[in-house]
Structures are given as C-alpha cells and as structure tokens.
Amino acid sequence: MNRQRNIPYLIVLVIAVVGVTAVYGQMFLIESQLRATQTGIFTRTESAVGRVRQDILRANAGQLQQYDGIAGDVNQLARIGAQYERIAIDHGEDHTVAEEARGVAQAISQFNQQVEDVVSDNIRLQNALRYLTGMVHALEMHGQPAEYVNSLTPDTRLLLQLLARESLHYARWPSESTAGHINSLAGELRSEIAASEAPVKAMLGSIVANAGVVLEYSDLISDQIEAIFESDLAYRVQGLRGLYAERAGALHERQDTYRLVFYLLLITLIGSTLFYMIRLKVIASELGTMNRKLEREIEENLKIGRKLGQSEERLSKMFSESHDGILVVDVAQDRVLDCNASAQRLFEKIHDEICAVPASSLFRDDFDQIRQFASETTRATSGSAGNSQVFESASLKTVEFSLSIFDAAHNDYVLVNVRDIGDRVRAEQLVQVQRKILEMIATRTDLTTILDTICNEVAGVVPSSVCTVMLLDKDAGMLDLAAGPRIPEKAREALTGFPAGPQAASCGTAAWCGEPVIVPDIETDPRWASYRDFASEFGLEACWSIPILDDGGQVLGTFAISRFLKGKPDYFESEWLGTASHLAGIAIQRQRVEEQIQYQAYHDFLTDLPNRTLLLDRLRHALTRHYRHSQIGAVLFIDLDHFKNINDSLGHPVGDQLLQEVAARLRAHVRAEDTVARLGGDEFVVLLSELGTLRDEAAAEARVVADKLRASISELFEVGGHRLHVTPSIGIVLFPTDADDVDEVMRHADTSMYRAKSQGRDNIQFFMPAMASAASSRLTIETELRHVLERNELCLSYQPQVDLASGNVIGAEALLRWEHPRRGMVSPGEFIPVLEATGLILPVGEWVLREACNQINAWDAELGEGCIRHLAVNVSPRQFRQPDFVEQVEGILKETGVDARRLELELTEGIVIQEIDDTITKMRALKGLGLRFSIDDFGTGYSSLAYLKRLPVDVLKIDRSFVQDLPNDRNDAAIVETIIAMAKHFDVDIIAEGVETAAQLEFLREQNCLAYQGYFFSRPVNASEFLTFFARKVG
Amino acid sequence: MFRIVTRMFPEGTASVVALMVALGMACVSGSSVAAGSAVPFKPLPLQIHLDQRKVKLGERLFGDVNLSSERSLACASCHQIEKGGMDNLPLSAGRNGELRDRNTPTIFNVAFNYRMHWDGATSTLEEGARKAITVGQGMTWPVLLERLNADQGYRRAFRDIYGDQPSEFSVIDALVQYEKSLTTPNSRFDRYLRGDESVLSKDELAGYRLFRSYGCAGCHQGVNIGGNVFQKFRVFSEVEWPNGRTGKVDPGRYAVTGRDRDREVFRVPSLRNIALTAPYLHDGSIETLEDTIRFMARGQLGRELTDQDTQLIVKFLGTLTGEYAGVPLSEYQEKSK
C-alpha cells in the first residue's frame, strides 16, 4: 500500500461530500415547496363567494339596500384571481396545476362579471317594482293618491291597475300567459297615451316603460342568479385543492428518493473510509505475520490516516453511530467480518454473535442476493461505491439493503448497508392515506364514508386499536359518534350523547379543552374515573384523543385511537393522530360549507324559512306523492294586510322583525312534516300534506289550520317597542283536486288569497273549482266588470222591510246583483270589492241610485203613491267621498222626480268616522234635501255616542251578527237591548237585519224593536216578485 | 289611528272593519325614515390616519408637471382641489391641448370608490394612479424616475421616507397616500346619518325621501353614494340624448370588457359634493343639476319629474357637500379664489 493507492479514496470522499451537500440542498428546496402547498387561498375564495351569493339573494328579494359589501368582495375576488394567475405562472412546468389555477382565475373573473351584471340588472328591476307597487297602492287608495290619478277615467285607472298588478305578479311568477296579458294591456294603454295630455301622458308612459323592465328582467335575473349559484368556481377550487394535495404527495415521494440518494452517498462515504480501515484490520488478523515492508506500509498508511485527522475520526464515528446497520460480509467465507451498533440492534445480536454465525443464516433468503451481487460484480473493474444495489429484504422486518463491493481485489467482501425502512413505509402510507382522503373530499364523497375510511386506515396501521370520530353538538355540549367502524353496537349507544367536560374520559376532555388528551393507562387516569366500567367492558387500556378543529380553531369534534394495550403513541402514531384529525376537520368543514351554500340557496335569509325554490320543489314532490296515494293536501297562501304601511312608517328593521315573528308563529302551528315558506315580502305559504282522502274532510282540516294561523297572527305583536296588530288574508287551494301542477296550484292559491283580500282582508278563502273554468283569476272579473254597465248585466233585488207591530211591508233595501252571461249570478262578495278597488264603484253606484229612484216611480205607478214608504240604497266609501256626491244625488232626484224623503242612504260606521267633518257636511246637505240616513251594521265598529249625536241619522240597523244568536246568547241580547234603548234615547228608528226565526222575531218584539228584515219574512227578490209579497201582506 | 273600511252592499256578506296597523303605531309617518339599518348610506369617517410625510410628498407629485411627458400637465391640472376636485369644464384638455373624451371625475373621496374612472377600468387607487401617469400623461417610468432623481428635493424626500431613491412603487404610494387624504367628511347629510336630525331642513328631508322613493338610491348608495356599481346609461333607451359634447357615442364599459351588454354602461359616480362639480355626465353635456336630475329620472327610471320634486332633490343633493381642511368645501373654494 502506498500513497498513490489512497488517492482514489480521497477523490471518492470528496465527491461523496459534495454529493451529500448538493442532495441536502435539493431536499431543502422540496421542503420549501411543500410549505407552499399549505395555503389559505381556497378557503378565502370560498368564503368570499359564499358572502356574495348570499348578498345577491338579498338584493333580489329587495332587502339589500347598498352594494359596498358586494363591490368589496368582488374586488377581493379579483385580487385572489390574480394570485391564482401567479400560481399558474409559478407552476409553469406543472401543466395540470397551471391549467387548473388558470381555470380558477377565469372562473373568478366570469363569476365577478356575472355578479356585476346581476347587481346592475337587479337595480333596474327593483326600481321598476318599487314604482309599480307604489302605483297599485295609489290606485287602490291605500296610500296617498298619486299626482294625476284622480284625473284619470275609470277605464284608464283600471287598465293601469291591471298592468301594474300583472307586472308585480309576473315578477313573482313569470309565465308566458302573464307576459301576454301584460303586453296586450300595455298595447291598450299605449293608444291611450297618444290621446292624453302632457302630465298624464308622462305617467302612463312611465308605467308602460317600467312594466317593460319587469318583463325584460324578472326571468333574466332568475337565470343569472341560478348561474351564479351553479358557477363551477367552487368545483374548480376544490379540484385545485385536490391537485395541491396530490402534488404534496408527489413532493413527499421525491423527498424520499432524495433521502435515499443522500443515505447512499453517505454510505459510500462511510464505506470507502471503513473499507480502508477494516482492510488493514483484516490483513492484520488473518495473516498475523506480515513482512516488515508490509508493516511499514501499514504504518505509513496509518500515518496518512492520522493525517486525515478529524475527518477520519468523524467517518469512523459515522460507522459506529450510523442509524443504518453496516456489515462487512465475506461472501466466500460466509462470514460477517465486522458490524456497527445499528446492525446489532437490527439483528438483535451482539457484535460477536453476528460475527460467529454464518452470514447465510443471518441474512437467510437475502443472502443469495448478496452472493449473486458479489459474483456478478467480479467482472466489474471497479468495486467502488457506484457499484451498489438496493433491494428490500424478504424477511419480516421492513428493511432495505444496499450493497457495495470494497475493491476489485477483494470482490468477495461486500459492504452491506441495512436500513430499517419501516418508518419510511409508514410515512408513505400516511401520505397515501392523506391523498386518498383528500380525493374523496374533492369528489364529494359523503362525510360518513370519509370518516369511516379515516378510522379504518388508522386502525389498520396501529395494532390492537379501534378508531372513532365524535362530533360536538356545541349547544348541547355533547359528543355524538359520527364514525366508528368495528365498534360494538352496545358501545355505540354509550357514545351517543357523550358529555364534554373536564373529567369526561379522553374524548369528552379533549373536546372540552381543545387540546389532545393522551391517556396511556385508563386504569389509573383520573379523567377516566367515571368511565372505567365502560373501558373494562370493552377491554380498553389506553385512549388517545385529539380535538378536530376548524380553521378558526373551534372544536368540531374529536378523533380517538382506543387501544387494547397500555402505552403512549410513538412518533408515527402521533403523526397519524394529527393527520387524521386534520383530514376529518377538512371533511367536516367542507361538508358544512356545502350544506350552508345549499341551505342558503333554498332558504330565506330573513326568517330562515324555505324559500320559493324549495317550496316549489317540495310541492312538486307532494303533488306526485298525493296523486299516487289518492291523498289530498292543501296550500295556504298567506299575505299580511297592509304590511307596507309598517315598513313605510316604522322602517324596515321593524318590518323585518315582524316578519320573523310571524314566521315563528306560523311554524309553531303546523306539524313538523308541513312546510312553511316565505316567498318574499310579506307573503308566506304553508304546505299541508295528507289531510285525508275526501275533499270535504281535507277542506275542513285545512280550514282548522288556517283559522289557527289567522288567530295566532292576529294576536298582538310587540316589536321594537311597538305594539302591532296585523291581520292575514289567506287563500287555500286543495291539491291535487283543485289543481294538479305546481304552477296552477300557486296561481290558484294566489287568486284565492286576493279574493280573501277583496273580501275585506283578515279573511280566509278557498279556491272554488266552479270558478276555475270561467275565472282563472281575479283579473278576469276585473276585465269583465269594465263592460258590465254597457252590457246591462247588473240588476237590483229588493229585501222587504217589515213593521213589527203591524206586519206591513214599509220599505225595502236595494241590493246589487250581477248576472253573468255564462256563470249566472256572481256572488256580491266576489265582485263588489273589485268594483270598490278599481273605482268602477263610482259609475255603478250612480246607476244604482238612478235605478232605485226609477223603481220607486214604478211601484208608485203599480201600487199607488207612497205604499212603499222608502227604499234604502247602500253607499260605498268611495262614492260618498266624491266631492260632488251631493250634487249627483240631487241631480238624480230631479231627473226622476222622486221625493227625496222616499230615498234612504245606508252608510257604514266606517264611512262615518273617517273624515268626520266631510261626512257631517255632506249628510247635512243631503238631509236638507229631505233624504233619510241609516247606519248599517251598527255595533260592529267603533260606534260612539258622541258622533251619533252630531249626525242627522234616522235609522240604526242592528247588525245580523247580533241577531243571529238571539235570544239565547246573553251578550248579544244585552247589546241589542242597549242599541234599542239608545236609539229611543236619541229618537232614532231601529231595524234589525238578518231575522230568520220566530224566536228572534219574538225577542225583538219584546224589546220594542220597530222593524226587521230577513229570510224569516223574505229573501231579497226581484221587482215583480216584490209586488207579490207586498200584495200578500197588504192584500 | 287610521283604518280602512270596505263596505259590501248585499246583506249576504257581513261587513268587516279591517283594522290593520293600528294599536300603538299612532301613525308615526312624521318621524324619521333615517333610523335603522336599512338606510342605504353610510357617513364618511371623520378621520383617516396617514403618514403625513408621504401625504406631503404625494401632494408635491400631484401638482408636478414633470409627471407628464410634455411637462404640460400635472394631476392637479384637471383635479383641482379648489374646484371640487375637478376643473368644472365639460371636457378637459389632454397633454397636447386636445380635448379628452370624458368629463374629469372628482378626485375627492376616491378612496371610497370601489371602481375608478367612468368605465370602471381599475378598482384600486394604485392601478388608477399608474394608469393616469402612463396612459393619461403619456409617461414612461424610466423617464419619470430620471426626472425625479435629477431633483435634489425629491431625492432627499424619497430617501428620508422610503429609504431609497424614487421608484415606481414609492411614487405611486406617495400619490395614493395623498389621494387618501382628499376626503370631505362631515357633510350635513353625514351629520344627519349620524343622528343629528335637525340638521336637514324640511325641504331637504322631503328631497331625501324623494331621492329614495323615486329609486335614485337604487344606484347611488353606499358610503360614497355611488362609485360601487355599474349601470346602463339610459335604461330606457328610447329617451333621447343628443350625444352631448363629443358628437359620438361613448362605448363606456364596452371598451374594457368587449361585451355587447356593456355598451354605454358606466360606473355610477359618487354624488358627494355634486353641487360643486358641474357640468355633469360622462361628457359634461348637462350644465345644471336640475336638468341632470330630470334627465336621469327620464333615462334611468322612466319617470318624468315635476319641477317641485326636482327642486327638492336638488336641495337634498346640496347637503352632500362635505368639509375639506376643516371648512365646508364650498367655503374652501371661495377662499381659494
């Protein structure tokens, strides 16, 4: 041995050192890339998108008043989009990630665009709706009359009203038929526009234009919102998140490879040094008697060795302290020549034992490979470190061998590096499981499956264990088992509703304090004191639990490994605990975000009730189900009367709060299986299912519920310091009997609700199938009523009024009837409110007055003058409020030549107390002409003696509702007595309405009531029949 | 207490007194509509904390013609602090004296805009300033930085504040800090929003109610009463508009997005200090606030306003004028003259 022969070793040494450094640098780089994959950008994207979606829904419901929030979120998303672009550039060589990131960036910019569009379009729609709503209110005199409304002809007013109403209707239920109706109405109005004067012209133009906006945007905006909710942005973000997880896995793999190369180089480094040292040792021990020259060489080499100084010492230290087992094997002799401490640990034998047994017995099956390696390498010129081979052992321990030949001269000597790769394999497993779970999350596998998989995977690598995931119910402070495959049924029960607390075993404690709770020995741990029976029943010895946290550090639940052996987790088991809880956390949060998005799309943000979309969906299912099972269900359409007034006068916060309270009351009065939904504004819908198989039975059931709801809503609300009294109008439709598709059900429900409203509000109306064919909606009535006068379809009928003492007919009340050419008699309850609402009551009222006067003349001609003393005619509020009402009556009297004393005007209490001064003026003027006045429905309103004194009233009519239960109802009896007494006191005549039985009549007679009318004597009859009655009684 | 009574003629139907919102409410219509969370406006913050050295430096840059290639224009040439943050011209002159296509928007309160420029091409002050220098003023960064470096005052200021010589970053930052200082808080309307209900006159309050009920506040809302949404110019397209000053149709946001639906779509401008920033619209084609309001009602809401309503809204808009440097912006202008 000489100096030259040492040079190659030195070169190898240097190369190895350089290599080790370079590889270490690479590993560091990968580490930093790995860190880059941990990013919060996905969560930030998702939460901004969630906020925007919620705001859009609010804006569409007319509840969002300003857009700073949306604009801010859109800007934030744009910035996030730029970050995704950055990611795409940074991952230039990784096409999948780059493309996916670019995809997300594009999806964001598309999303932003959609949001900006819908915000802009929605403003237009909301403005139009605001205007049209105001218009309807003005036209129907609910609010301040609009500027030019009063100068319009009734026809134009009706047209306007129809157009405005239909447009509002369309905004809620866009359909082609409504659109068609709107267009034809707009067409009609346009021709009126041409003929109008400037200010009216402008207003008509505005209505047509705004109705056009509603037509243009209602449907469009629904589509836009749908697109925003169906944007693939969320999926793309998830996809990228999954890719990131995959890349993290790949990086882990690369890191492992580098680690391997790193160790190999290290081995070479150590090996080449060792070889040098060991060879000297072998020569010395085997030959014993080396010649002097050799000894000198040895000495010289030893000197060189010393010159290597510290570096050599370090290498020898590496040999002895290396984590890898290193053995020098003489293949030919089947002997191990030397080994280090790690090798002894791996083989669980001391140095001499290893060197004493045959190497083949030590390596067993693997020895063949070592031998083969040695023989194949024989022909190789060099035996340096490059000539190594790695394989995994066939034995039970997961080890990895790397072999290298010492030098060409001694190719039987093989340096065997044995590495326990159990850790690496476990680490790989961890990464694989992580990837698998993340994939499941990304592909939206359901939560239970994911949690089960996590438990199974972890239980698979930790011997003698079962794993559980418990979810925390924050409100109850309880944990419930969410996943726990292989848990006995009996234990499951115990793990449902498991308390969280400071001494509540491992999981309860972990959930309570938010920290991992590692209990290595259940028997002695105080936290398990109360649960030892449970533990011993199932043989649990140790339990390691770790809280599952969300991004904000809030406890979602716990992940636990329970073991049938005592002990603490080793390094890897701790890793598994952490990873499993982290993954479970992602999965749980993912699901909750999705549930939340889902929930937002289907629920009303204000009241938390299902929204229109969900309602229609449930209704669709209900229709099919009911149809199949021959069951009948009902839809209740509930609208609060005059809700707008609350919003206008007390502000939206009060209105909103009221709506929430109403929602709560509605919910409290229906069964769990029924649906209470809010359509928007003050409109609610209750879907009642399975009310029976018979129509009547179902109707009765629905009625009971509707009554309950009405009563409950009518109770006083205390909102924001205000005491509010609200009444509902409820329309009921039975399905599938009244309608068998969703659209029809909703339309009919809407129609019935409007009928309820027109019946004076605070009312319940069933949809009437008989009406369905002729009048599909209230609008038909409105349209038809426009021509009712010219077509001569109205007539009057007369109910006789009888003197109680003599039994003579002394007068009559005229009642308005509409004989529809196709439907026959239309109920006054149906068309009079419409007349009233549309203003048609004015011409009709005038016609009634004239007709009544003509009738008086006709009777006089038949019976002789004065036989019928007077005829009473009802006057509507609008009619009475006309500025020229007095002149109108006077004109008609003059025109017909009827004595004013024969005409009696019936007013309601309501008319009288509204604008009392105007009332008094007009009544006095008319009284001056000689007319009689009666107060109708006396006793139902807020009658006060005070005004009775001031008014020139001749007759009080006792309302039928008091007469109905006479004489049995003592309250009613008392009221009637009082009214009669009061009438006497004020010297006013009195007449009872709705007398149907002899007993009622008798009671009234006893009370000295003067006159009555009702079915007991006669129903209302036409003019000629009336004569017969008169003749009968008089004759 | 009010109630609405519907009377049914025939005896067959009981008459019902429908009593709606009665008890306790006592017809509160007289009280304020401003209270509560549903108000679509927010007052400007009264104070903004900024590094005053940067603000000073930004102010100098803002007024420096060196920021334009021909040394003909400074930012302040168009955005004049004493003229409501703009120049009161229909269209401003470009760096070679040519007329630009659009009316200069006010620089006041830009920090509270979510979008910059008439077409909303940028959404941050930084981007906005960068675009103004490179596109509006025709500058390149090397030239600009060279000019600034040649000035000892700038060199010292940038070194003291940013620890280095002027750079693209520090120039933009200083300008932005200055822009952030240009706010006009404490307008009478803001004081009203903060709860001082007596500060608005009866007419102004009436104007405020009209502003909301007509739907003006549909677009002009938020902290800047505009500046956060886009809207089509003339939603009701049949309303005539004689293509104002430029004689051609401004494509608006179409120029940014290239989408047909964005033709003639503009950013809704802030209405703060609107009384001081005539003439109006993107091309300055309408001289007075009255005419602008009337035109907006016609084009955006499809409504024809009466003279009375128009006057009331004008009065309300007058309450949006805020304070700068501690005095009402209108007085500040007077003083500057």
CSV table of N, CA and C in Angstrom, one decimal, chain A residues 139-234:
chain,number,residue,atom,x,y,z
A,139,LEU,N,-103.5,53.7,-6.7
A,139,LEU,CA,-104.7,53.5,-7.4
A,139,LEU,C,-105.8,52.8,-6.5
A,140,GLU,N,-105.3,52.0,-5.6
A,140,GLU,CA,-106.3,51.4,-4.8
A,140,GLU,C,-106.6,52.2,-3.5
A,141,MET,N,-106.0,53.4,-3.5
A,141,MET,CA,-106.3,54.3,-2.4
A,141,MET,C,-105.8,53.8,-1.0
A,142,HIS,N,-104.7,53.0,-1.1
A,142,HIS,CA,-104.2,52.5,0.2
A,142,HIS,C,-103.3,53.6,0.8
A,143,GLY,N,-102.7,54.4,-0.1
A,143,GLY,CA,-101.8,55.4,0.4
A,143,GLY,C,-102.2,56.7,-0.1
A,144,GLN,N,-101.3,57.6,-0.2
A,144,GLN,CA,-101.5,58.9,-0.7
A,144,GLN,C,-101.9,58.8,-2.2
A,145,PRO,N,-102.9,59.4,-2.6
A,145,PRO,CA,-103.2,59.4,-4.1
A,145,PRO,C,-102.1,60.0,-4.9
A,146,ALA,N,-101.7,59.3,-5.9
A,146,ALA,CA,-100.6,59.8,-6.8
A,146,ALA,C,-101.1,61.1,-7.5
A,147,GLU,N,-100.1,61.8,-8.0
A,147,GLU,CA,-100.4,63.1,-8.6
A,147,GLU,C,-101.6,63.2,-9.5
A,148,TYR,N,-101.6,62.4,-10.5
A,148,TYR,CA,-102.6,62.6,-11.5
A,148,TYR,C,-103.7,61.5,-11.5
A,149,VAL,N,-103.6,60.7,-10.5
A,149,VAL,CA,-104.5,59.5,-10.5
A,149,VAL,C,-106.0,60.0,-10.6
A,150,ASN,N,-106.3,61.0,-9.9
A,150,ASN,CA,-107.6,61.4,-9.8
A,150,ASN,C,-108.2,62.0,-11.0
A,151,SER,N,-107.4,62.4,-12.0
A,151,SER,CA,-107.9,62.9,-13.2
A,151,SER,C,-108.1,61.9,-14.3
A,152,LEU,N,-107.9,60.6,-13.9
A,152,LEU,CA,-108.0,59.6,-14.9
A,152,LEU,C,-109.4,59.1,-15.0
A,153,THR,N,-109.8,58.6,-16.2
A,153,THR,CA,-111.1,58.0,-16.3
A,153,THR,C,-111.0,56.6,-15.7
A,154,PRO,N,-112.1,56.1,-15.2
A,154,PRO,CA,-112.1,54.8,-14.5
A,154,PRO,C,-111.5,53.7,-15.4
A,155,ASP,N,-111.8,53.8,-16.7
A,155,ASP,CA,-111.3,52.8,-17.6
A,155,ASP,C,-109.7,52.8,-17.6
A,156,THR,N,-109.2,54.0,-17.7
A,156,THR,CA,-107.7,54.1,-17.7
A,156,THR,C,-107.2,53.6,-16.4
A,157,ARG,N,-107.8,54.0,-15.3
A,157,ARG,CA,-107.4,53.6,-14.0
A,157,ARG,C,-107.3,52.1,-13.9
A,158,LEU,N,-108.4,51.5,-14.4
A,158,LEU,CA,-108.4,50.0,-14.3
A,158,LEU,C,-107.3,49.4,-15.1
A,159,LEU,N,-107.1,50.0,-16.3
A,159,LEU,CA,-106.0,49.5,-17.2
A,159,LEU,C,-104.7,49.6,-16.5
A,160,LEU,N,-104.5,50.7,-15.9
A,160,LEU,CA,-103.2,51.0,-15.2
A,160,LEU,C,-103.0,50.0,-14.0
A,161,GLN,N,-104.1,49.8,-13.3
A,161,GLN,CA,-104.1,48.9,-12.2
A,161,GLN,C,-103.8,47.5,-12.6
A,162,LEU,N,-104.5,47.1,-13.6
A,162,LEU,CA,-104.3,45.7,-14.1
A,162,LEU,C,-102.8,45.5,-14.6
A,163,LEU,N,-102.3,46.5,-15.3
A,163,LEU,CA,-101.0,46.4,-15.8
A,163,LEU,C,-100.0,46.3,-14.6
A,164,ALA,N,-100.2,47.2,-13.7
A,164,ALA,CA,-99.2,47.3,-12.5
A,164,ALA,C,-99.3,45.9,-11.8
A,165,ARG,N,-100.5,45.5,-11.5
A,165,ARG,CA,-100.7,44.3,-10.7
A,165,ARG,C,-100.1,43.1,-11.5
A,166,GLU,N,-100.5,43.0,-12.8
A,166,GLU,CA,-100.0,41.9,-13.5
A,166,GLU,C,-98.5,41.9,-13.6
A,167,SER,N,-97.9,43.1,-13.7
A,167,SER,CA,-96.4,43.1,-13.7
A,167,SER,C,-95.8,42.6,-12.4
A,168,LEU,N,-96.4,43.0,-11.3
A,168,LEU,CA,-95.9,42.6,-10.0
A,168,LEU,C,-96.1,41.1,-9.9
A,169,HIS,N,-97.2,40.6,-10.4
A,169,HIS,CA,-97.5,39.2,-10.4
A,169,HIS,C,-96.4,38.5,-11.2
A,170,TYR,N,-96.1,39.1,-12.4
A,170,TYR,CA,-95.1,38.4,-13.2
A,170,TYR,C,-93.7,38.4,-12.6
A,171,ALA,N,-93.4,39.4,-11.8
A,171,ALA,CA,-92.1,39.4,-11.1
A,171,ALA,C,-92.0,38.2,-10.2
A,172,ARG,N,-93.2,37.8,-9.6
A,172,ARG,CA,-93.2,36.6,-8.7
A,172,ARG,C,-93.3,35.3,-9.5
A,173,TRP,N,-94.2,35.3,-10.5
A,173,TRP,CA,-94.4,34.0,-11.2
A,173,TRP,C,-94.3,34.3,-12.7
A,174,PRO,N,-93.1,34.4,-13.2
A,174,PRO,CA,-93.0,34.7,-14.6
A,174,PRO,C,-93.7,33.6,-15.4
A,175,SER,N,-94.6,33.9,-16.3
A,175,SER,CA,-95.1,32.9,-17.2
A,175,SER,C,-95.5,33.6,-18.5
A,176,GLU,N,-95.6,32.8,-19.5
A,176,GLU,CA,-95.9,33.4,-20.9
A,176,GLU,C,-97.2,34.0,-20.9
A,177,SER,N,-98.2,33.3,-20.2
A,177,SER,CA,-99.6,33.9,-20.3
A,177,SER,C,-99.6,35.2,-19.7
A,178,THR,N,-99.0,35.4,-18.5
A,178,THR,CA,-99.0,36.7,-17.9
A,178,THR,C,-98.3,37.7,-18.8
A,179,ALA,N,-97.2,37.3,-19.4
A,179,ALA,CA,-96.4,38.2,-20.2
A,179,ALA,C,-97.3,38.7,-21.4
A,180,GLY,N,-98.1,37.7,-21.9
A,180,GLY,CA,-99.0,38.1,-23.0
A,180,GLY,C,-100.0,39.1,-22.5
A,181,HIS,N,-100.6,38.8,-21.4
A,181,HIS,CA,-101.6,39.7,-20.8
A,181,HIS,C,-101.0,41.1,-20.6
A,182,ILE,N,-99.8,41.2,-20.1
A,182,ILE,CA,-99.1,42.5,-19.9
A,182,ILE,C,-99.0,43.2,-21.2
A,183,ASN,N,-98.5,42.5,-22.2
A,183,ASN,CA,-98.2,43.1,-23.5
A,183,ASN,C,-99.5,43.7,-24.1
A,184,SER,N,-100.6,42.9,-23.9
A,184,SER,CA,-101.8,43.4,-24.5
A,184,SER,C,-102.4,44.6,-23.8
A,185,LEU,N,-102.2,44.6,-22.4
A,185,LEU,CA,-102.6,45.7,-21.6
A,185,LEU,C,-101.8,47.0,-22.0
A,186,ALA,N,-100.5,46.7,-22.1
A,186,ALA,CA,-99.6,47.8,-22.5
A,186,ALA,C,-100.0,48.4,-23.8
A,187,GLY,N,-100.4,47.5,-24.8
A,187,GLY,CA,-100.8,47.9,-26.1
A,187,GLY,C,-102.0,48.9,-26.0
A,188,GLU,N,-103.0,48.4,-25.1
A,188,GLU,CA,-104.2,49.2,-24.9
A,188,GLU,C,-103.8,50.6,-24.4
A,189,LEU,N,-102.9,50.6,-23.4
A,189,LEU,CA,-102.5,51.8,-22.7
A,189,LEU,C,-101.8,52.7,-23.7
A,190,ARG,N,-101.0,52.2,-24.6
A,190,ARG,CA,-100.3,53.0,-25.5
A,190,ARG,C,-101.2,53.8,-26.3
A,191,SER,N,-102.3,53.2,-26.7
A,191,SER,CA,-103.2,54.0,-27.6
A,191,SER,C,-103.9,55.1,-26.7
A,192,GLU,N,-104.0,54.9,-25.4
A,192,GLU,CA,-104.5,56.0,-24.6
A,192,GLU,C,-103.5,57.1,-24.4
A,193,ILE,N,-102.2,56.6,-24.4
A,193,ILE,CA,-101.1,57.6,-24.2
A,193,ILE,C,-101.2,58.7,-25.3
A,194,ALA,N,-101.4,58.2,-26.5
A,194,ALA,CA,-101.4,59.1,-27.7
A,194,ALA,C,-102.5,60.2,-27.5
A,195,ALA,N,-103.6,59.8,-26.8
A,195,ALA,CA,-104.7,60.7,-26.7
A,195,ALA,C,-104.6,61.6,-25.4
A,196,SER,N,-103.6,61.4,-24.6
A,196,SER,CA,-103.6,62.1,-23.3
A,196,SER,C,-102.8,63.4,-23.3
A,197,GLU,N,-103.1,64.2,-22.3
A,197,GLU,CA,-102.4,65.4,-22.1
A,197,GLU,C,-101.0,65.2,-21.4
A,198,ALA,N,-100.2,66.2,-21.4
A,198,ALA,CA,-98.8,66.0,-21.0
A,198,ALA,C,-98.6,65.3,-19.7
A,199,PRO,N,-99.1,65.8,-18.6
A,199,PRO,CA,-98.6,65.1,-17.3
A,199,PRO,C,-99.1,63.6,-17.3
A,200,VAL,N,-100.4,63.4,-17.7
A,200,VAL,CA,-100.9,62.1,-17.7
A,200,VAL,C,-100.1,61.2,-18.6
A,201,LYS,N,-99.9,61.8,-19.8
A,201,LYS,CA,-99.1,61.1,-20.8
A,201,LYS,C,-97.8,60.5,-20.2
A,202,ALA,N,-97.1,61.4,-19.5
A,202,ALA,CA,-95.8,61.0,-18.9
A,202,ALA,C,-96.0,59.8,-17.9
A,203,MET,N,-97.1,59.9,-17.1
A,203,MET,CA,-97.3,58.9,-16.1
A,203,MET,C,-97.6,57.5,-16.8
A,204,LEU,N,-98.5,57.6,-17.8
A,204,LEU,CA,-98.8,56.4,-18.5
A,204,LEU,C,-97.6,55.8,-19.1
A,205,GLY,N,-96.8,56.7,-19.7
A,205,GLY,CA,-95.5,56.2,-20.3
A,205,GLY,C,-94.7,55.5,-19.3
A,206,SER,N,-94.5,56.1,-18.1
A,206,SER,CA,-93.7,55.5,-17.1
A,206,SER,C,-94.1,54.1,-16.7
A,207,ILE,N,-95.4,54.0,-16.6
A,207,ILE,CA,-96.0,52.6,-16.2
A,207,ILE,C,-95.7,51.6,-17.3
A,208,VAL,N,-96.0,52.0,-18.5
A,208,VAL,CA,-95.7,51.0,-19.6
A,208,VAL,C,-94.2,50.7,-19.6
A,209,ALA,N,-93.4,51.7,-19.5
A,209,ALA,CA,-91.9,51.5,-19.6
A,209,ALA,C,-91.5,50.6,-18.4
A,210,ASN,N,-91.9,50.9,-17.2
A,210,ASN,CA,-91.5,50.1,-16.1
A,210,ASN,C,-92.0,48.7,-16.1
A,211,ALA,N,-93.3,48.5,-16.6
A,211,ALA,CA,-93.8,47.2,-16.8
A,211,ALA,C,-92.9,46.4,-17.8
A,212,GLY,N,-92.4,47.2,-18.8
A,212,GLY,CA,-91.5,46.6,-19.8
A,212,GLY,C,-90.2,46.1,-19.1
A,213,VAL,N,-89.7,46.9,-18.1
A,213,VAL,CA,-88.5,46.5,-17.4
A,213,VAL,C,-88.7,45.2,-16.6
A,214,VAL,N,-89.9,45.1,-16.0
A,214,VAL,CA,-90.2,43.9,-15.3
A,214,VAL,C,-90.3,42.7,-16.2
A,215,LEU,N,-90.9,42.8,-17.4
A,215,LEU,CA,-90.9,41.8,-18.3
A,215,LEU,C,-89.6,41.4,-18.8
A,216,GLU,N,-88.7,42.4,-19.0
A,216,GLU,CA,-87.4,42.1,-19.5
A,216,GLU,C,-86.5,41.4,-18.5
A,217,TYR,N,-86.6,41.8,-17.3
A,217,TYR,CA,-85.6,41.4,-16.3
A,217,TYR,C,-85.9,40.3,-15.3
A,218,SER,N,-87.2,40.1,-15.0
A,218,SER,CA,-87.6,39.2,-14.0
A,218,SER,C,-87.0,37.8,-14.2
A,219,ASP,N,-87.3,37.3,-15.4
A,219,ASP,CA,-86.8,36.0,-15.8
A,219,ASP,C,-85.3,35.9,-15.9
A,220,LEU,N,-84.8,37.0,-16.6
A,220,LEU,CA,-83.4,37.1,-16.8
A,220,LEU,C,-82.6,37.0,-15.5
A,221,ILE,N,-83.1,37.7,-14.5
A,221,ILE,CA,-82.3,37.8,-13.3
A,221,ILE,C,-82.4,36.4,-12.6
A,222,SER,N,-83.5,35.8,-12.6
A,222,SER,CA,-83.6,34.4,-12.0
A,222,SER,C,-82.5,33.5,-12.7
A,223,ASP,N,-82.4,33.6,-14.0
A,223,ASP,CA,-81.4,32.8,-14.7
A,223,ASP,C,-80.0,33.2,-14.2
A,224,GLN,N,-79.8,34.5,-14.1
A,224,GLN,CA,-78.4,35.0,-13.7
A,224,GLN,C,-78.1,34.5,-12.3
A,225,ILE,N,-79.1,34.5,-11.4
A,225,ILE,CA,-78.8,34.1,-10.1
A,225,ILE,C,-78.5,32.6,-10.1
A,226,GLU,N,-79.3,31.9,-10.9
A,226,GLU,CA,-79.1,30.4,-11.0
A,226,GLU,C,-77.7,30.2,-11.4
A,227,ALA,N,-77.2,31.0,-12.5
A,227,ALA,CA,-75.9,30.8,-13.0
A,227,ALA,C,-74.8,31.0,-11.9
A,228,ILE,N,-75.1,32.0,-11.1
A,228,ILE,CA,-74.1,32.4,-10.0
A,228,ILE,C,-74.1,31.2,-9.0
A,229,PHE,N,-75.2,30.6,-8.8
A,229,PHE,CA,-75.2,29.5,-7.8
A,229,PHE,C,-74.7,28.2,-8.4
A,230,GLU,N,-74.7,28.2,-9.8
A,230,GLU,CA,-74.2,26.9,-10.4
A,230,GLU,C,-72.8,27.1,-10.9
A,231,SER,N,-72.3,28.3,-10.7
A,231,SER,CA,-70.9,28.6,-11.2
A,231,SER,C,-70.0,27.4,-10.8
A,232,ASP,N,-69.1,27.0,-11.8
A,232,ASP,CA,-68.3,25.9,-11.4
A,232,ASP,C,-67.0,26.3,-10.6
A,233,LEU,N,-67.1,27.6,-10.2
A,233,LEU,CA,-66.0,28.1,-9.5
A,233,LEU,C,-65.6,27.3,-8.2
A,234,ALA,N,-66.7,26.9,-7.5
A,234,ALA,CA,-66.5,26.1,-6.3
A,234,ALA,C,-65.8,24.8,-6.6
